Amino acid sequence: MVEADSGRPVAGGEQGAALPPYWPLLLVAAAVVPGVLLFVVGRWGDAPAVQAWRTVCLAVTVQATPFLLLGTALSGAINAFVPERVFQRILPRRAALAVPVAGVAGVVLPGCECASVPVAGSLIGRGVPPAAAFAFLLSAPAINPVVLTATAIAFPGQPAMVLARLVASLVTAVVMGWLWLRFGKAEWLRPVVRHRHGGHRDGRSRWDEFRRGFQHDFLHAGGFLVLGAMAAATFNVAVPRSVLDTFAGSPWLSVLFLAGLAVLLAVCSEADAFLAASLTAFPAVARLAFMVVGPMVDLKLIALQAGTFGRAFAVRFSAATVVVAVACSALVGGVLL
């Protein structure tokens, strides 16, 4: 036995520690509590609602992950291999003109909204005006050939629906870019976005820069994707089917309801047309609003934007995008559908 400084005996030398007086209870708890928790969670997990929640959450995550991989890979490639002068040559010098050009350029990214967020962040880091990058962010998941082809397949014999989705989505993206140009503030963006310049640095391997950028963006955005998928799954389980039928009879309420539903369901833009086509009880304009709003604002996209650009940006930008997207859907749908 060795006397400690306090005068109390300490077993096992100076590095030892006396056992607490209630150590038998701790030992019993360590042996019993994990088993009880596993039993309770296992029984609770067999409930149909929990199984449905688990299925939806996994489906959203698995559906979006390949496109998130594509987006982060493109983001890393842009940052490491594409010189900044390329963007300076492609985009007009005036930001007001760069916005529609960037919106139309969204057709080249065959991915969903998960892919567009890291790419837009990389574009801002390479000197592209934020207004143009945000127009690209909104248009890319909505007007690319994969989405338009899926829409044509989901609505056979209705080319007007494909045209209406293209026009309404592109107009929304361009209007939001101009609104950011007029009212947006740099302090709403995270400092890492405002001051990130990226690009290749002399003396460093481009492949190493690509690997580091890809790893950082994917791991960072992946966590927010999972959170958004969990929120979407919770809504899918919590809202009964009867609620959907209540709003189908009113033209204006149906538009607002399906726009809100698109935000909450967080369906990938490559698949949302098939879900919209299945909502036959709702008018065509409401289904158009579902397809226009969904690729631009949903739970997982808001989470990804908050993680990439900051919460202050995500809240303001998402709210404004919903308003503009609903208005454009109603106007375009009223003319073309």
XYZ file of C-alpha atoms in Angstrom:
337
model
C 0.000 0.000 0.000
C 1.250 3.487 -0.841
C 0.059 6.646 0.827
C -1.287 9.253 -1.605
C -0.832 12.978 -1.109
C -4.230 13.231 0.512
C -3.309 10.657 3.096
C -5.700 8.008 1.727
C -4.296 4.607 0.755
C -4.233 3.889 -2.963
C -4.007 0.308 -4.143
C -1.675 -0.663 -6.930
C 0.903 2.133 -6.530
C 0.747 5.815 -7.404
C -1.005 5.177 -10.753
C -3.792 3.106 -9.194
C -7.311 4.236 -8.373
C -9.730 3.069 -5.702
C -12.898 1.356 -6.938
C -16.126 3.307 -6.320
C -18.281 1.943 -3.500
C -21.131 1.157 -5.933
C -18.990 -0.778 -8.395
C -21.146 -3.958 -8.140
C -24.167 -2.009 -9.455
C -22.114 -0.662 -12.356
C -20.996 -4.162 -13.212
C -24.561 -5.482 -13.196
C -25.767 -2.532 -15.300
C -22.992 -3.068 -17.841
C -24.068 -6.689 -18.172
C -27.839 -6.175 -18.263
C -28.615 -2.788 -19.851
C -27.148 -3.460 -23.342
C -29.170 -6.671 -23.643
C -32.371 -4.954 -22.553
C -31.836 -2.102 -25.020
C -31.198 -4.524 -27.876
C -34.374 -6.440 -26.978
C -36.533 -3.294 -26.803
C -35.119 -1.798 -30.001
C -35.510 -5.107 -31.777
C -39.177 -5.445 -30.779
C -39.865 -1.792 -31.625
C -38.042 -2.129 -34.929
C -40.445 -4.843 -36.058
C -43.332 -2.352 -36.166
C -44.588 -1.667 -39.729
C -44.124 2.102 -39.344
C -40.491 1.677 -38.313
C -39.858 -0.731 -41.160
C -41.391 1.767 -43.609
C -39.281 4.580 -42.135
C -36.152 2.480 -42.472
C -36.986 1.562 -46.057
C -37.677 5.151 -47.167
C -34.580 6.506 -45.436
C -32.389 3.856 -47.023
C -34.014 4.323 -50.431
C -33.463 8.096 -50.451
C -29.864 7.691 -49.325
C -29.016 4.917 -51.801
C -30.796 6.724 -54.644
C -28.915 9.965 -54.076
C -25.453 8.622 -53.177
C -24.317 7.807 -56.752
C -25.164 11.344 -57.868
C -23.488 12.789 -54.797
C -20.398 10.825 -55.781
C -20.681 12.232 -59.298
C -21.059 15.770 -57.998
C -18.141 15.617 -55.587
C -15.976 13.995 -58.267
C -16.839 16.798 -60.688
C -16.200 19.339 -57.957
C -12.763 17.881 -57.266
C -11.957 17.691 -60.970
C -12.986 21.311 -61.555
C -10.888 22.455 -58.622
C -7.780 20.467 -59.593
C -7.749 20.296 -63.386
C -9.774 23.175 -64.857
C -7.891 26.492 -65.051
C -9.738 29.565 -63.853
C -9.343 31.235 -67.228
C -11.749 28.661 -68.722
C -14.639 30.081 -66.714
C -13.597 33.599 -67.568
C -13.829 32.761 -71.269
C -17.135 30.872 -71.118
C -19.112 33.238 -68.898
C -19.788 36.854 -69.851
C -17.986 39.437 -67.764
C -21.237 41.054 -66.673
C -22.808 38.979 -63.910
C -26.327 39.792 -65.138
C -25.515 38.080 -68.452
C -23.545 35.259 -66.809
C -26.644 34.141 -64.894
C -28.738 32.963 -67.899
C -25.653 31.424 -69.527
C -24.949 29.446 -66.352
C -28.613 28.451 -66.147
C -28.578 27.032 -69.661
C -25.244 25.311 -68.893
C -27.063 23.229 -66.292
C -28.091 20.916 -69.110
C -24.566 19.417 -69.205
C -24.688 17.840 -65.711
C -26.611 14.525 -65.873
C -27.235 14.297 -62.166
C -29.638 15.227 -59.396
C -29.618 18.052 -56.867
C -27.091 16.219 -54.687
C -24.506 16.538 -57.444
C -25.114 20.214 -58.167
C -24.372 21.533 -54.663
C -20.661 20.613 -54.451
C -20.155 21.642 -58.081
C -21.664 25.078 -57.409
C -19.420 25.456 -54.371
C -16.387 24.611 -56.465
C -17.418 27.104 -59.168
C -17.634 29.899 -56.597
C -14.210 28.901 -55.341
C -12.835 29.259 -58.865
C -14.056 32.822 -59.269
C -17.491 32.288 -60.831
C -19.990 34.889 -59.538
C -22.239 33.355 -56.879
C -25.361 34.441 -58.783
C -24.265 32.424 -61.827
C -23.226 29.437 -59.690
C -26.611 29.416 -57.967
C -28.444 29.572 -61.293
C -26.439 26.525 -62.353
C -27.178 24.841 -59.011
C -30.937 25.151 -59.572
C -31.088 24.379 -63.281
C -28.694 21.413 -63.470
C -30.918 18.876 -61.689
C -34.066 20.040 -63.482
C -33.249 20.537 -67.178
C -30.562 17.949 -67.919
C -31.332 15.330 -70.608
C -31.753 12.467 -68.130
C -34.505 14.284 -66.214
C -36.294 15.494 -69.329
C -36.183 11.999 -70.835
C -37.580 10.520 -67.615
C -40.358 13.115 -67.698
C -41.252 12.198 -71.284
C -41.418 8.519 -70.325
C -43.506 9.227 -67.220
C -45.953 11.367 -69.224
C -46.265 9.544 -72.561
C -47.992 11.517 -75.262
C -47.725 14.764 -73.266
C -44.799 16.739 -74.726
C -46.302 19.892 -73.251
C -45.468 18.639 -69.764
C -41.803 18.171 -70.729
C -41.673 21.639 -72.287
C -43.431 23.188 -69.300
C -40.944 21.610 -66.898
C -37.985 22.828 -68.956
C -39.280 26.402 -69.260
C -40.516 26.769 -65.677
C -37.312 25.323 -64.202
C -35.011 27.431 -66.356
C -36.953 30.636 -65.666
C -36.886 29.905 -61.927
C -33.117 29.355 -61.965
C -32.421 32.548 -63.889
C -34.774 34.658 -61.758
C -33.164 33.348 -58.564
C -29.724 34.167 -59.937
C -30.805 37.727 -60.683
C -32.466 38.042 -57.269
C -29.222 36.989 -55.581
C -27.346 39.475 -57.737
C -29.676 42.232 -56.564
C -30.350 41.332 -52.927
C -27.790 38.681 -51.948
C -25.106 39.471 -49.379
C -21.664 37.914 -49.169
C -21.886 37.572 -45.384
C -24.694 35.046 -45.820
C -22.141 32.630 -47.264
C -19.735 30.716 -45.079
C -16.213 32.221 -45.047
C -14.806 29.010 -46.528
C -16.981 29.635 -49.593
C -16.444 33.408 -49.791
C -12.658 33.183 -49.645
C -11.976 29.812 -51.208
C -9.912 30.113 -54.380
C -8.862 26.506 -54.873
C -7.299 25.439 -58.102
C -3.984 23.835 -58.777
C -0.969 25.110 -56.876
C 2.550 24.851 -58.232
C 4.541 22.000 -56.772
C 1.511 19.882 -55.889
C 0.134 16.840 -57.642
C -3.150 17.503 -59.414
C -4.340 13.970 -58.636
C -3.537 14.459 -54.964
C -5.500 17.721 -54.953
C -8.381 15.958 -56.683
C -8.345 13.129 -54.131
C -8.250 15.491 -51.163
C -11.029 17.708 -52.525
C -13.212 14.744 -53.442
C -12.760 13.111 -50.043
C -13.508 16.300 -48.121
C -16.599 17.260 -50.139
C -18.118 13.767 -50.163
C -17.690 13.099 -46.455
C -18.904 16.587 -45.576
C -21.973 16.513 -47.808
C -22.755 12.855 -47.125
C -23.563 13.516 -43.492
C -26.090 16.196 -44.397
C -27.575 13.905 -47.040
C -28.290 11.278 -44.383
C -29.940 13.867 -42.115
C -32.169 15.023 -44.963
C -33.098 11.437 -45.825
C -34.092 10.782 -42.209
C -36.334 13.863 -42.175
C -37.972 12.844 -45.472
C -38.593 9.321 -44.175
C -40.206 10.703 -41.028
C -42.692 12.722 -43.103
C -43.493 9.762 -45.334
C -44.430 7.686 -42.313
C -46.178 10.380 -40.275
C -48.581 11.813 -42.892
C -51.574 9.564 -43.726
C -52.795 9.022 -47.267
C -56.140 10.683 -46.489
C -54.405 14.045 -46.146
C -53.325 13.875 -49.801
C -56.893 13.334 -50.976
C -58.147 16.344 -49.000
C -56.125 18.857 -51.046
C -56.616 17.312 -54.484
C -59.965 19.004 -55.132
C -58.790 22.629 -54.940
C -56.622 23.925 -57.841
C -54.669 26.466 -55.781
C -54.397 24.369 -52.648
C -53.245 21.407 -54.735
C -50.399 23.470 -56.221
C -49.249 24.641 -52.811
C -49.663 21.211 -51.299
C -47.676 19.354 -53.954
C -44.976 22.027 -53.821
C -44.683 21.488 -50.074
C -44.832 17.739 -50.562
C -41.918 17.905 -53.001
C -39.846 19.688 -50.354
C -40.631 17.079 -47.725
C -40.443 13.895 -49.795
C -36.955 14.685 -51.170
C -37.332 12.466 -54.244
C -34.384 12.464 -56.644
C -35.015 14.509 -59.787
C -34.461 11.446 -61.991
C -37.409 9.721 -60.309
C -39.822 12.500 -59.316
C -41.611 12.530 -62.683
C -42.859 8.978 -62.134
C -44.183 9.908 -58.706
C -45.840 13.020 -60.130
C -47.448 10.956 -62.891
C -48.920 8.632 -60.258
C -50.703 11.532 -58.516
C -53.576 11.411 -60.996
C -56.042 12.989 -58.560
C -54.166 16.304 -58.786
C -54.359 18.741 -61.735
C -51.507 19.006 -64.239
C -50.306 22.397 -62.936
C -49.955 21.002 -59.418
C -47.921 18.054 -60.692
C -45.750 20.471 -62.649
C -45.094 22.448 -59.451
C -44.080 19.196 -57.770
C -41.465 18.541 -60.468
C -40.162 22.120 -60.550
C -39.867 22.660 -56.802
C -38.499 19.229 -55.899
C -35.121 19.379 -57.684
C -34.512 22.897 -56.320
C -35.707 22.698 -52.712
C -36.104 19.586 -50.597
C -35.028 18.492 -47.143
C -31.808 16.812 -48.171
C -30.924 19.685 -50.510
C -31.485 22.262 -47.757
C -29.233 20.200 -45.497
C -26.564 19.965 -48.208
C -26.743 23.710 -48.886
C -26.469 24.478 -45.181
C -23.389 22.299 -44.925
C -21.763 23.767 -48.023
C -22.766 27.433 -48.012
C -23.998 28.002 -44.464
C -27.318 28.026 -42.648
C -27.957 31.738 -43.239
C -27.791 31.170 -46.992
C -29.802 27.951 -47.042
C -32.773 29.379 -45.131
C -33.095 32.546 -47.214
C -32.302 31.020 -50.576
C -34.575 27.997 -50.150
C -37.556 30.083 -49.018
C -37.201 32.475 -51.946
C -36.734 29.596 -54.406
C -39.988 27.948 -53.326
C -41.938 31.169 -53.905
C -40.387 31.791 -57.326
C -40.720 28.144 -58.399
C -44.419 27.991 -57.458
C -45.122 31.271 -59.276
C -43.274 30.146 -62.423
C -45.013 26.765 -62.363
C -48.433 28.372 -62.099
C -47.726 30.857 -64.902
C -46.035 28.441 -67.309
C -48.433 25.636 -66.518
C -51.420 27.892 -67.034
C -50.172 28.750 -70.539
C -48.806 25.409 -71.750
C -50.921 22.807 -69.941
